[in-house]
CSV table of C-alpha atoms in Angstrom, one decimal:
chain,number,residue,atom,x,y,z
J,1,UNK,CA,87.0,88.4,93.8
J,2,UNK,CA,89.8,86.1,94.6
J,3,UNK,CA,92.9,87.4,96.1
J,4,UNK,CA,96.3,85.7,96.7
J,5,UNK,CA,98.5,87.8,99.1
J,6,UNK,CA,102.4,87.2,98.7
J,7,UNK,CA,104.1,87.6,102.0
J,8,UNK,CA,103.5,87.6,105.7
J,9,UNK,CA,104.4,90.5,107.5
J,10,UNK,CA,102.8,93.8,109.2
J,11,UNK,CA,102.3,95.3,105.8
J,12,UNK,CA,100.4,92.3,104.3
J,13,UNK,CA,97.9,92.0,107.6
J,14,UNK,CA,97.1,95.5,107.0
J,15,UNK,CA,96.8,95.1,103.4
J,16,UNK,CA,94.3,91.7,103.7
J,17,UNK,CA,92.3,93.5,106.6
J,18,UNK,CA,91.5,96.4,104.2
J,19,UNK,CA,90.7,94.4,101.3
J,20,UNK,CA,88.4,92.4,103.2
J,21,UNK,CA,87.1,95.4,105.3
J,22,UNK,CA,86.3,97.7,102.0
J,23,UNK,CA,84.8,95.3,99.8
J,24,UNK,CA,80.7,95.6,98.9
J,25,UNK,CA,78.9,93.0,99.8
J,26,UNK,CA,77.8,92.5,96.1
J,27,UNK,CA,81.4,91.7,95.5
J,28,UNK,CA,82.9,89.9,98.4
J,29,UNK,CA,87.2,89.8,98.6
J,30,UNK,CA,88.0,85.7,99.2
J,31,UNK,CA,91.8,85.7,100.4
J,32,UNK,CA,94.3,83.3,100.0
J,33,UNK,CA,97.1,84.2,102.6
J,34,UNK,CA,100.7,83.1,103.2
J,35,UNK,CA,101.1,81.0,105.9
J,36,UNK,CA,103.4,82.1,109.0
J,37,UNK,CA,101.9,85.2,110.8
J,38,UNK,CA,99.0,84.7,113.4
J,39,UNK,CA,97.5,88.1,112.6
J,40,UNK,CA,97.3,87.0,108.6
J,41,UNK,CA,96.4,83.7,108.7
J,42,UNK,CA,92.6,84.0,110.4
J,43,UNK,CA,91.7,86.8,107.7
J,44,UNK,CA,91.9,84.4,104.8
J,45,UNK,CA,92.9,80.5,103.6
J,46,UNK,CA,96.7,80.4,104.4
J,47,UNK,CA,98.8,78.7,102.0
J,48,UNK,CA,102.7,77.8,102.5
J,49,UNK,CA,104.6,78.9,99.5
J,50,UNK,CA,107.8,80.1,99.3
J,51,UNK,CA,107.3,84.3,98.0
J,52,UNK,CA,110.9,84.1,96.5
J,53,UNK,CA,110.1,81.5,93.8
J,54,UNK,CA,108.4,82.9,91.3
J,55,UNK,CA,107.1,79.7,89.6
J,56,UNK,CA,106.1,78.1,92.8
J,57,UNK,CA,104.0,81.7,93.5
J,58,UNK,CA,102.2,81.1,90.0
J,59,UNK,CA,101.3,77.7,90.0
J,60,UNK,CA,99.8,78.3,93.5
J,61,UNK,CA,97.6,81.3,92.2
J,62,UNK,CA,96.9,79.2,88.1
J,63,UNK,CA,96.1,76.5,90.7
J,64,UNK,CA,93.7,78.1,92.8
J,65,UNK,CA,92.1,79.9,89.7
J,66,UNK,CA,92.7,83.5,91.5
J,67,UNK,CA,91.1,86.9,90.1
J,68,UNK,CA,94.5,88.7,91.3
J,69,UNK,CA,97.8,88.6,93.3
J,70,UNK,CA,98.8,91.1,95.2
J,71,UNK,CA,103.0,91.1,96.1
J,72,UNK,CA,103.5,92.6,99.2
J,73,UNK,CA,107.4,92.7,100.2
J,74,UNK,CA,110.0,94.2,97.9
J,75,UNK,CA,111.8,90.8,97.7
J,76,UNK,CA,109.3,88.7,95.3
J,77,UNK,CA,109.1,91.8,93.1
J,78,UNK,CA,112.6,91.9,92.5
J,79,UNK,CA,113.0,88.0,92.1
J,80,UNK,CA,110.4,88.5,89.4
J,81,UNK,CA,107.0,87.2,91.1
J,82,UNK,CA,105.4,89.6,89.0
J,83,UNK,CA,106.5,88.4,85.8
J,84,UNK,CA,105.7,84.9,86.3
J,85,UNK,CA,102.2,85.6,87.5
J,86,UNK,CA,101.6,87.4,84.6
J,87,UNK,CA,103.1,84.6,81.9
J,88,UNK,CA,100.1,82.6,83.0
J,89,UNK,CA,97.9,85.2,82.3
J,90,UNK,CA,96.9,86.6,86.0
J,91,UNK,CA,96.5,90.2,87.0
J,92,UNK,CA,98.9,91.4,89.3
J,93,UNK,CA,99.5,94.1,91.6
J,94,UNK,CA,103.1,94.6,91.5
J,95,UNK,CA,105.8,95.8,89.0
J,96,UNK,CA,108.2,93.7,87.1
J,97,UNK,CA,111.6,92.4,87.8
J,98,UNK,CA,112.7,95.2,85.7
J,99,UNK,CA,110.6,97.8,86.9
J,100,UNK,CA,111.2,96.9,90.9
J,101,UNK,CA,114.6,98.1,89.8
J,102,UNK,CA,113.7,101.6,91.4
J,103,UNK,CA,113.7,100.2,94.8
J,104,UNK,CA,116.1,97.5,94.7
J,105,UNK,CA,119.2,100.0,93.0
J,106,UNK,CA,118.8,103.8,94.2
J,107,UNK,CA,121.3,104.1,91.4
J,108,UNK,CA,118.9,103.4,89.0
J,109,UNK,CA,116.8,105.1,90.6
J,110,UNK,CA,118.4,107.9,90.1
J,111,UNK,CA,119.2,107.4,86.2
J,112,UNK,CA,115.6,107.5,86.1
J,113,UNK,CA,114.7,110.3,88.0
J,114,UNK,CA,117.4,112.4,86.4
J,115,UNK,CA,116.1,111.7,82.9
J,116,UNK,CA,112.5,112.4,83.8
J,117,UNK,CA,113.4,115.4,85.4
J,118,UNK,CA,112.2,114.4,89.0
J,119,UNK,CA,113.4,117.0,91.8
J,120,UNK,CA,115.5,115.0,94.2
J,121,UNK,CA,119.0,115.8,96.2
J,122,UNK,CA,122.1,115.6,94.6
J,123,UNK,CA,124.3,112.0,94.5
J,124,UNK,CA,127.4,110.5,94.0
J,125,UNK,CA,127.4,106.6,93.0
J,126,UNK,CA,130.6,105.3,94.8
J,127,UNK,CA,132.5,101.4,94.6
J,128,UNK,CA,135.3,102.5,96.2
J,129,UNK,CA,136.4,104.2,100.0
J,130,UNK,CA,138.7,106.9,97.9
J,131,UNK,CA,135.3,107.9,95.9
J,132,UNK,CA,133.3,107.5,98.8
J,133,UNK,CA,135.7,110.4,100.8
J,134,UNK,CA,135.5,112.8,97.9
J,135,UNK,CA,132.0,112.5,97.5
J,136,UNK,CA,132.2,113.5,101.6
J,137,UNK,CA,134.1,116.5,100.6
J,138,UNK,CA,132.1,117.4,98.2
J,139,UNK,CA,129.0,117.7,100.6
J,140,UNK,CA,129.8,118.1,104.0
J,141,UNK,CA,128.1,116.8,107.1
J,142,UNK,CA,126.0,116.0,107.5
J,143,UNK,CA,126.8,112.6,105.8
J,144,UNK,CA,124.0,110.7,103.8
J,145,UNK,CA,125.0,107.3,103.1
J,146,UNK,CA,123.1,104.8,101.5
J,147,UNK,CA,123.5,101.4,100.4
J,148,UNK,CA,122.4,100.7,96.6
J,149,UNK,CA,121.2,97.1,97.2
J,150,UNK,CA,118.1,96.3,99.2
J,151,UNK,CA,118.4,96.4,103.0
J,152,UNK,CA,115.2,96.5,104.9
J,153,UNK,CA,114.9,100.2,105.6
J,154,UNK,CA,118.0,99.6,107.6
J,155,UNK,CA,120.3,100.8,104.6
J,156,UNK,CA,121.0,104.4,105.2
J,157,UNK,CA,123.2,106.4,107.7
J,158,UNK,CA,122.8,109.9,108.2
J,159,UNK,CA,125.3,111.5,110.6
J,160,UNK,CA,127.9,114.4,111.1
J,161,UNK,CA,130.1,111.9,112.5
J,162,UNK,CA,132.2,111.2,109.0
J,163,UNK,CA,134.1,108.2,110.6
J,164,UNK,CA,130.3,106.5,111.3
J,165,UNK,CA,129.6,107.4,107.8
J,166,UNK,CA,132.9,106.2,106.4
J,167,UNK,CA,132.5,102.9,108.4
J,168,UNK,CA,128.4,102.2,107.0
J,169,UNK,CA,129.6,102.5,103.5
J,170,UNK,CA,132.5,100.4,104.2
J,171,UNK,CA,130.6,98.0,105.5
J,172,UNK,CA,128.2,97.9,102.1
J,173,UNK,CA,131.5,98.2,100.0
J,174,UNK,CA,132.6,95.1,101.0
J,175,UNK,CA,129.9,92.7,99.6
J,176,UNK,CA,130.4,91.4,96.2
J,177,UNK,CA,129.5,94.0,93.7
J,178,UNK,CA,128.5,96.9,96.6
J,179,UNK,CA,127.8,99.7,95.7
J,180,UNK,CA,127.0,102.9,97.4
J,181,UNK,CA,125.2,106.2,97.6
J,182,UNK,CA,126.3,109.6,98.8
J,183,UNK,CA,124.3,112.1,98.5
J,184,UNK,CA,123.4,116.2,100.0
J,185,UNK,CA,121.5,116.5,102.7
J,186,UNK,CA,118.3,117.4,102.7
J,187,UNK,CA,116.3,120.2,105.2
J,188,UNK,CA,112.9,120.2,105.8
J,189,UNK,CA,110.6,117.1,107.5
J,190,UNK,CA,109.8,113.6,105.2
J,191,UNK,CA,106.3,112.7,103.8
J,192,UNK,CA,105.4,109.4,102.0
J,193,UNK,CA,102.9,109.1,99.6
J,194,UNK,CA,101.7,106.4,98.1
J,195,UNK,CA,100.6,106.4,94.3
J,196,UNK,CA,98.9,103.3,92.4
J,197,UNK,CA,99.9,103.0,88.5
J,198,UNK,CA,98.4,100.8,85.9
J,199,UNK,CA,101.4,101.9,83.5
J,200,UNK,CA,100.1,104.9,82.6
J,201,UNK,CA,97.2,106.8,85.2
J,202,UNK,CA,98.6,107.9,88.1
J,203,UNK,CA,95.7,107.4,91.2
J,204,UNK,CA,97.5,109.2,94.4
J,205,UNK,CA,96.8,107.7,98.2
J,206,UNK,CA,96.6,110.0,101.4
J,207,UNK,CA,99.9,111.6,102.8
J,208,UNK,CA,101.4,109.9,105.6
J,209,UNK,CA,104.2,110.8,107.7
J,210,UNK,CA,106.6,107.6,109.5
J,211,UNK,CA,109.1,107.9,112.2
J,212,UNK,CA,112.7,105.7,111.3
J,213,UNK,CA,114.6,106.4,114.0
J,214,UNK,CA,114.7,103.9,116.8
J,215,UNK,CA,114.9,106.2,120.1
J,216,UNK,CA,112.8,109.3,120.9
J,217,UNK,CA,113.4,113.2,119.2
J,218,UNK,CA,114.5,111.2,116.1
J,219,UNK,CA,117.5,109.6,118.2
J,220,UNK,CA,119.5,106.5,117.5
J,221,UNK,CA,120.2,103.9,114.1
J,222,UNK,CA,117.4,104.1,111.4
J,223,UNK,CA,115.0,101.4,111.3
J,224,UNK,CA,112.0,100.0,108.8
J,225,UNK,CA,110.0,102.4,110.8
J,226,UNK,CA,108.5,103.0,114.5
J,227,UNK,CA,105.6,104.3,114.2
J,228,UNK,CA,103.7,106.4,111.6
J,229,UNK,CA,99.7,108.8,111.0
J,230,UNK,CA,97.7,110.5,108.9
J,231,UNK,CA,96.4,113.1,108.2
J,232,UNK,CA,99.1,115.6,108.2
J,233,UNK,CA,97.4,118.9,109.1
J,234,UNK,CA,100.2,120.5,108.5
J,235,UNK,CA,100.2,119.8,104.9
J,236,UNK,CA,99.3,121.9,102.4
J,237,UNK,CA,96.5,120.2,100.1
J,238,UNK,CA,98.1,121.0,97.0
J,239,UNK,CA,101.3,118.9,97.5
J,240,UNK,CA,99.3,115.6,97.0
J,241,UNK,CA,99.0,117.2,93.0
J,242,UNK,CA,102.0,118.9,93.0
J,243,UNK,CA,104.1,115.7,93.7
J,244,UNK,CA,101.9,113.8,90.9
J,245,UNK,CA,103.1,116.0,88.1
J,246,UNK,CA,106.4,116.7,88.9
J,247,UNK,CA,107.4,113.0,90.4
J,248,UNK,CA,105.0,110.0,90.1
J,249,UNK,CA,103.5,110.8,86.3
J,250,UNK,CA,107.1,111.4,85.3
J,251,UNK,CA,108.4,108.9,86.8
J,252,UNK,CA,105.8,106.4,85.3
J,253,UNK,CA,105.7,107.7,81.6
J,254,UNK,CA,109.7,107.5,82.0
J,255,UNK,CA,109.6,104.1,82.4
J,256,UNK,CA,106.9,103.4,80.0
J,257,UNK,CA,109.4,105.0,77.9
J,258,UNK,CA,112.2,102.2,78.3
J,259,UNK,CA,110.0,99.8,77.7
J,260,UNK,CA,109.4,98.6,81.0
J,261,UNK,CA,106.2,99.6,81.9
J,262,UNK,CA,105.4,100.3,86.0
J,263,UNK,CA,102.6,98.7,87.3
J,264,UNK,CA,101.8,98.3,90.6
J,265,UNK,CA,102.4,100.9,94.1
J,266,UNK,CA,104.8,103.9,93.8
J,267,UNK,CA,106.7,104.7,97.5
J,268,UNK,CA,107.7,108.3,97.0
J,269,UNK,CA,109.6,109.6,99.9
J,270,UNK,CA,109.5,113.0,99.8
J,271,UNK,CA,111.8,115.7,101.7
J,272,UNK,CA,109.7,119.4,102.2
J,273,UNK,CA,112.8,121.3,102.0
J,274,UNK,CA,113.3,124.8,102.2
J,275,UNK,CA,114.3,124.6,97.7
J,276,UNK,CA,110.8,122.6,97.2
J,277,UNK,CA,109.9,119.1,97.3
J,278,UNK,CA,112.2,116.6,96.5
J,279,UNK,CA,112.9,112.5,96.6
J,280,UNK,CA,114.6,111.2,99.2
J,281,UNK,CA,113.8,107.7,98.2
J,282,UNK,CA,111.2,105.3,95.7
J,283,UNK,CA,110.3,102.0,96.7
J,284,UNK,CA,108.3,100.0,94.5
J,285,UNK,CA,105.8,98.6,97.2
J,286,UNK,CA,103.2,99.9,100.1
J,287,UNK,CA,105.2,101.2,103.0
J,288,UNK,CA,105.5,99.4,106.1
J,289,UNK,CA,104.4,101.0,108.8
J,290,UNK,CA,102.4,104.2,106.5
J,291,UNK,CA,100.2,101.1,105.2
J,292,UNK,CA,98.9,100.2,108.5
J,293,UNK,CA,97.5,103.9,108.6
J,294,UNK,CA,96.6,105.2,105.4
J,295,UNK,CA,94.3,102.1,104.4
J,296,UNK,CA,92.7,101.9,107.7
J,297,UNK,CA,91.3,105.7,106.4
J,298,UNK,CA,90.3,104.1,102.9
J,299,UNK,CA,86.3,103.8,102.8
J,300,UNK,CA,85.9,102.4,98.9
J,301,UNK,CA,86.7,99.1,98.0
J,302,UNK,CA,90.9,98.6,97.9
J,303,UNK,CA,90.3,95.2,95.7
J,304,UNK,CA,89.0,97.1,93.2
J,305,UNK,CA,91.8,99.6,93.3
J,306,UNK,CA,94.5,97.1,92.8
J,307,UNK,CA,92.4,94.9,90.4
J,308,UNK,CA,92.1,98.7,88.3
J,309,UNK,CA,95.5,98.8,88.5
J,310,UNK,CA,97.1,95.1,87.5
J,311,UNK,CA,94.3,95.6,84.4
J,312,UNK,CA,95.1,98.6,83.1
J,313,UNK,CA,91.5,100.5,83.7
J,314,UNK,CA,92.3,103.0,86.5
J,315,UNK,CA,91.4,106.1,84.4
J,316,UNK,CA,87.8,104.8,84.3
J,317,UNK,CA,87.5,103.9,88.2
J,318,UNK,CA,85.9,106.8,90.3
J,319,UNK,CA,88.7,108.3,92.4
J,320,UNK,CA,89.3,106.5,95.9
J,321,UNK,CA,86.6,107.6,98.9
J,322,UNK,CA,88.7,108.7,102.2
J,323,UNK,CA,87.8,108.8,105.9
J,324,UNK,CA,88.4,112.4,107.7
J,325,UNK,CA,89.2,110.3,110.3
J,326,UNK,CA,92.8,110.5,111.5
J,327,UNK,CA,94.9,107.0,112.1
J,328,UNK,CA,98.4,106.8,114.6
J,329,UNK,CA,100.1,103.4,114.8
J,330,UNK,CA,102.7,103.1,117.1
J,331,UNK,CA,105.3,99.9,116.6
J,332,UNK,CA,106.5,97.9,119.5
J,333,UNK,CA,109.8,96.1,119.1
J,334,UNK,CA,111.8,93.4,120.2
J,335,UNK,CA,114.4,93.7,122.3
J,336,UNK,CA,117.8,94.4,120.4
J,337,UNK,CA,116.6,96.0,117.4
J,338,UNK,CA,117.3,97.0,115.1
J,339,UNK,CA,120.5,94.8,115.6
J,340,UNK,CA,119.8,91.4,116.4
J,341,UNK,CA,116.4,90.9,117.9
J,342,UNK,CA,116.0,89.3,121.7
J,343,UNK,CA,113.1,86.6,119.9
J,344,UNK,CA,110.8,84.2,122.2
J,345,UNK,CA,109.1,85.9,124.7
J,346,UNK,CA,105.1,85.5,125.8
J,347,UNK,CA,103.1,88.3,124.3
J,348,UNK,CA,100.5,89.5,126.7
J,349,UNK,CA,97.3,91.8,126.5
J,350,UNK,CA,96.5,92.2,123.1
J,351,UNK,CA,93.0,91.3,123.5
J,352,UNK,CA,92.5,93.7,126.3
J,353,UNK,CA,94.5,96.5,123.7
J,354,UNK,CA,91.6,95.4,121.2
J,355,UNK,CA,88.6,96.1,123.7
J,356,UNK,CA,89.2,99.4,123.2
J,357,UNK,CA,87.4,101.2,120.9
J,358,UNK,CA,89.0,102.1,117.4
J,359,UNK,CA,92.2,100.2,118.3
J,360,UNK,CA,93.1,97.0,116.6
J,361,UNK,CA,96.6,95.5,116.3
J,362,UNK,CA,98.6,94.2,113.8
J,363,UNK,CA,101.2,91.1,114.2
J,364,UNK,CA,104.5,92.1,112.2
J,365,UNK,CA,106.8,89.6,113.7
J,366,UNK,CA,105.0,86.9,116.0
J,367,UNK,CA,104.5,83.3,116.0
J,368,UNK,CA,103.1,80.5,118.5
J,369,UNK,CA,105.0,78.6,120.3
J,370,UNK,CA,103.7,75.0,122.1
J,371,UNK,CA,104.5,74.9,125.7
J,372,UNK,CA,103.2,71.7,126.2
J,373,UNK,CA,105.4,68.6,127.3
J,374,UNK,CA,107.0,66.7,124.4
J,375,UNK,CA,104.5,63.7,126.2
J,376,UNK,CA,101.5,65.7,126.1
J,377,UNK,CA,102.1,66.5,121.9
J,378,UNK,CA,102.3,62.7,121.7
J,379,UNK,CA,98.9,62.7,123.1
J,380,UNK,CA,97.7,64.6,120.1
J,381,UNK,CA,96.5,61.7,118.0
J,382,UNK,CA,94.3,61.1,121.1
J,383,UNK,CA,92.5,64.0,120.3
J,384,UNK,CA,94.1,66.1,123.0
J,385,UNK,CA,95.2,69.7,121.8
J,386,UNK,CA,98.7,71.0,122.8
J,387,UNK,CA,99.0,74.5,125.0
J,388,UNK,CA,100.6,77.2,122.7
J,389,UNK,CA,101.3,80.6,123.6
J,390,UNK,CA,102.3,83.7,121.7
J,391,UNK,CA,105.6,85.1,121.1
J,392,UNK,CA,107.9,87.9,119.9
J,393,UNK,CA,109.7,86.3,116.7
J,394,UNK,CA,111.2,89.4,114.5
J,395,UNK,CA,112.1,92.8,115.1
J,396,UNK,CA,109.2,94.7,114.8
J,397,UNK,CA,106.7,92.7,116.3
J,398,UNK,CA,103.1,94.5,116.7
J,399,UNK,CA,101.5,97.7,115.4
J,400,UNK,CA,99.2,98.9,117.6
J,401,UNK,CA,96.8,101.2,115.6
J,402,UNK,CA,94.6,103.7,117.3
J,403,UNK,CA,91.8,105.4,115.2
J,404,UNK,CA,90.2,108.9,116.4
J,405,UNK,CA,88.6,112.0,115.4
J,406,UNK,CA,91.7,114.1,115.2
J,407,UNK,CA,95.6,112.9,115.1
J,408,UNK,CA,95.7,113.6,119.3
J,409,UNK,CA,92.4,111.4,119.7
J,410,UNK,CA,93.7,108.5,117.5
J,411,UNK,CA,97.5,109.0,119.1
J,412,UNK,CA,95.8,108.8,122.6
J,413,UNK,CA,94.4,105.6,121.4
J,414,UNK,CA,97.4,103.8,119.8
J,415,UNK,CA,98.8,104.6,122.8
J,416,UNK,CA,96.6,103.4,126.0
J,417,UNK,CA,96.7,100.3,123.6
J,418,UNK,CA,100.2,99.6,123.7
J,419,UNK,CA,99.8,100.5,127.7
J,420,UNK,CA,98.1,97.3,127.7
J,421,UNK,CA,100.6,94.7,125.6
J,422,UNK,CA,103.5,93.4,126.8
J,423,UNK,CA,106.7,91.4,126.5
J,424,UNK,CA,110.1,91.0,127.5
J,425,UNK,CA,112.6,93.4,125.9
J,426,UNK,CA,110.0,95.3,124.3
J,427,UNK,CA,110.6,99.2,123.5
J,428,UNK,CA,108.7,101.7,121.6
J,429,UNK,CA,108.8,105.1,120.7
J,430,UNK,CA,106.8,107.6,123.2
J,431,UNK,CA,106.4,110.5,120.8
J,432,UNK,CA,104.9,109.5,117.7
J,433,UNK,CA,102.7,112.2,115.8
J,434,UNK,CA,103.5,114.5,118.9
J,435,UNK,CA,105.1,117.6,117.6
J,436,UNK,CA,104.8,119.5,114.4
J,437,UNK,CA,106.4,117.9,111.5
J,438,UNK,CA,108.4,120.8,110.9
J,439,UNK,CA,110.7,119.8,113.7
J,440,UNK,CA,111.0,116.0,112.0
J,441,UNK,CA,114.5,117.3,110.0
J,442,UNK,CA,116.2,114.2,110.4
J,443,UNK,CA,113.3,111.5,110.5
């Protein structure tokens, strides 16, 4: 099968390693990758293209006569990638302009939710400071805050302090059309779960749990995510089912309702609360960093998951096969974030972090950088090769994924990995998958 992969982050390494990992040998995955990430680019043929035009993204795949694309980030799905792709007649993996409407306005979101019934915390939509304050009054601290409009995983405040709060949704107010949302708090520690859709079946991943906030004991601004694992032991095995028929399958046939069918990967961020299980949040794409763990656990064939999926025959593929292994990843960041990034610095040790065994890492944000002398790159059409070296270019930079037995045995891995890497700046969290999740209120 051949596979073009839209985007170039930490999500999209994990997603080409796993297709290229689980397929049979019968049926081999050929990858067409975006060009830009060092991690991405050795795992398939890299391509530059630019993800946010959706015709340039379809004639590349019509061009190279690809079995299916596969839209990683949010950002093409929302600037209709999807759509275009399919106008030519290509399977895709990935929802619709319309449809990537759940993640790119929580009010919609919302809308939909509350007309299919889904369970989720209660919310005021707010476009102005006066409506923002009552909505505080209405709720209490602590203050959930979120902005409507996509923002990295770096859109929501949640604090008691109500002049932080005032001054986050301020801050989204003031772009052109901002809107935000303000909404009850929520008890209870957060679960994602993934859950494929052709449209109308409803295929459920693993559970994962991620960690948002920058600093230690859940401390600090929220982030895109610092770290995440799986298993949950902690979970009971019938909320995987339990979150199918009261969120994803309602959510699904709701908008196969409105016309606007939703194919592709379901985010559900899901609060355990003390009431039940409720929504915190959808997004409309695998989660960055829950991917990096949950398919490194996936032993059948992820190509033909997707493929299922962007074809409308998931009912009749046999349910996916899962390692009892259990998977940790830990992120290490750049100096600065989740503000602005310190960017530049020489990576060291990740092939030393690799040598040990069940650890691999994933680039998120790195690039090369040639440290020879402007006179030695002249040399190059002599045949000589310029000296590059690696460096920290984004925020998150590397996810450093430790595999084990049990969550302590993989989380003692991640870990002596990341003992090993290092750059200037860098910080990580020290306590990821180290306490019981019930003590993960405010992840």
């Amino acid at each position: 099968m051949k596979v073009l992969l839209v985007g170039n982050g930490g999500r999209e390494v994990a997603l080409a390693r796993n297709l290229v990992r689980t397929a049979s040998s019968s049926d081999p995955v050929e990858l067409i990758v975006q060009a830009g990430n060092p991690g991405l680019e050795p795992l398939g043929q890299s391509l530059v293209f630019n993800p946010l035009n959706p015709d340039d993204v379809a004639v590349r795949a019509k061009g190279r006569g690809v079995d299916l694309v596969v839209v990683g980030p949010e950002a093409p799905l929302v600037a209709g990638v999807a759509d275009a792709v399919r106008a030519e007649g290509i399977p895709v993996f990935g929802p619709s302009k319309v449809a990537a409407q759940l993640e790119a306005s929580k009010a919609f979101a919302k809308e939909v939710m509350e007309a299919a019934g889904v369970p989720t915390a209660r919310a005021f939509t707010c476009r102005t400071t006066e409506e923002v304050e009552a909505a505080f009054n209405a709720f209490g601290a602590p203050y959930v805050v979120k902005d409507d409009a996509l923002a990295a995983g770096k859109g929501v405040v949640v604090t008691d302090d109500r002049n932080v709060a005032l001054a986050h949704a301020t801050t989204c107010l003031n772009r052109e059309d901002g809107v935000v949302l303000v909404e009850e708090y929520l008890d209870g520690p957060e679960v994602s779960l993934f859950c494929v859709s052709d449209g109308t079946t409803v295929v459920p991943l693993v559970p994962a749990q991620d960690f948002k906030r920058v600093g230690d004991g859940n401390s600090g601004p929220n982030t895109g995510g610092m770290g995440a694992y799986t298993p949950l032991p902690w979970l009971d095995d019938s909320v995987v089912d339990e979150v199918v028929k009261t969120v994803a399958q309602p959510t699904v046939d709701e908008m196969a309702r409105r016309g606007t069918p939703f194919v592709g990967l379901l985010y559900c961020g899901l609060a355990m609360t003390s009431k039940g299980i409720r929504v915190v949040e959808f997004n409309v794409r695998f989660g960055d960093p829950e991917t990096q763990v949950v398919l490194e656990r996936l032993d059948s064939s992820l190509a033909d998951l997707l493929y299922a999926a962007a074809t409308g025959t998931l009912a009749h593929l046999p349910a996916p096969i899962w390692s009892p292994d259990a998977v940790v990843t830990v992120v290490m960041a750049s100096g600065g974030y989740p503000d602005t990034p310190d960017t530049g610095h020489e990576i060291t040790g990740i092939e030393d972090a690799e040598a040990i065994d069940g650890v691999h890492v994933i680039h998120a944000g790195t690039r090369f950088e040639i440290t020879s002398s402007a006179e030695e790159v002249a040399l190059g059409c002599c045949g000589f090769e310029p000296d590059e070296m690696l460096v920290n270019s984004g925020g998150r930079v590397l996810d450093v994924v430790g595999r084990g037995a049990t969550v302590e045995e993989a989380r003692a891995k991640a870990y002596e990995g990341v003992d090993w890497i290092s750059f200037a700046g860098e910080h990580h969290r020290k306590d990821i998958a180290t306490w019981p999740a019930e003590l993960d209120a405010k992840n």
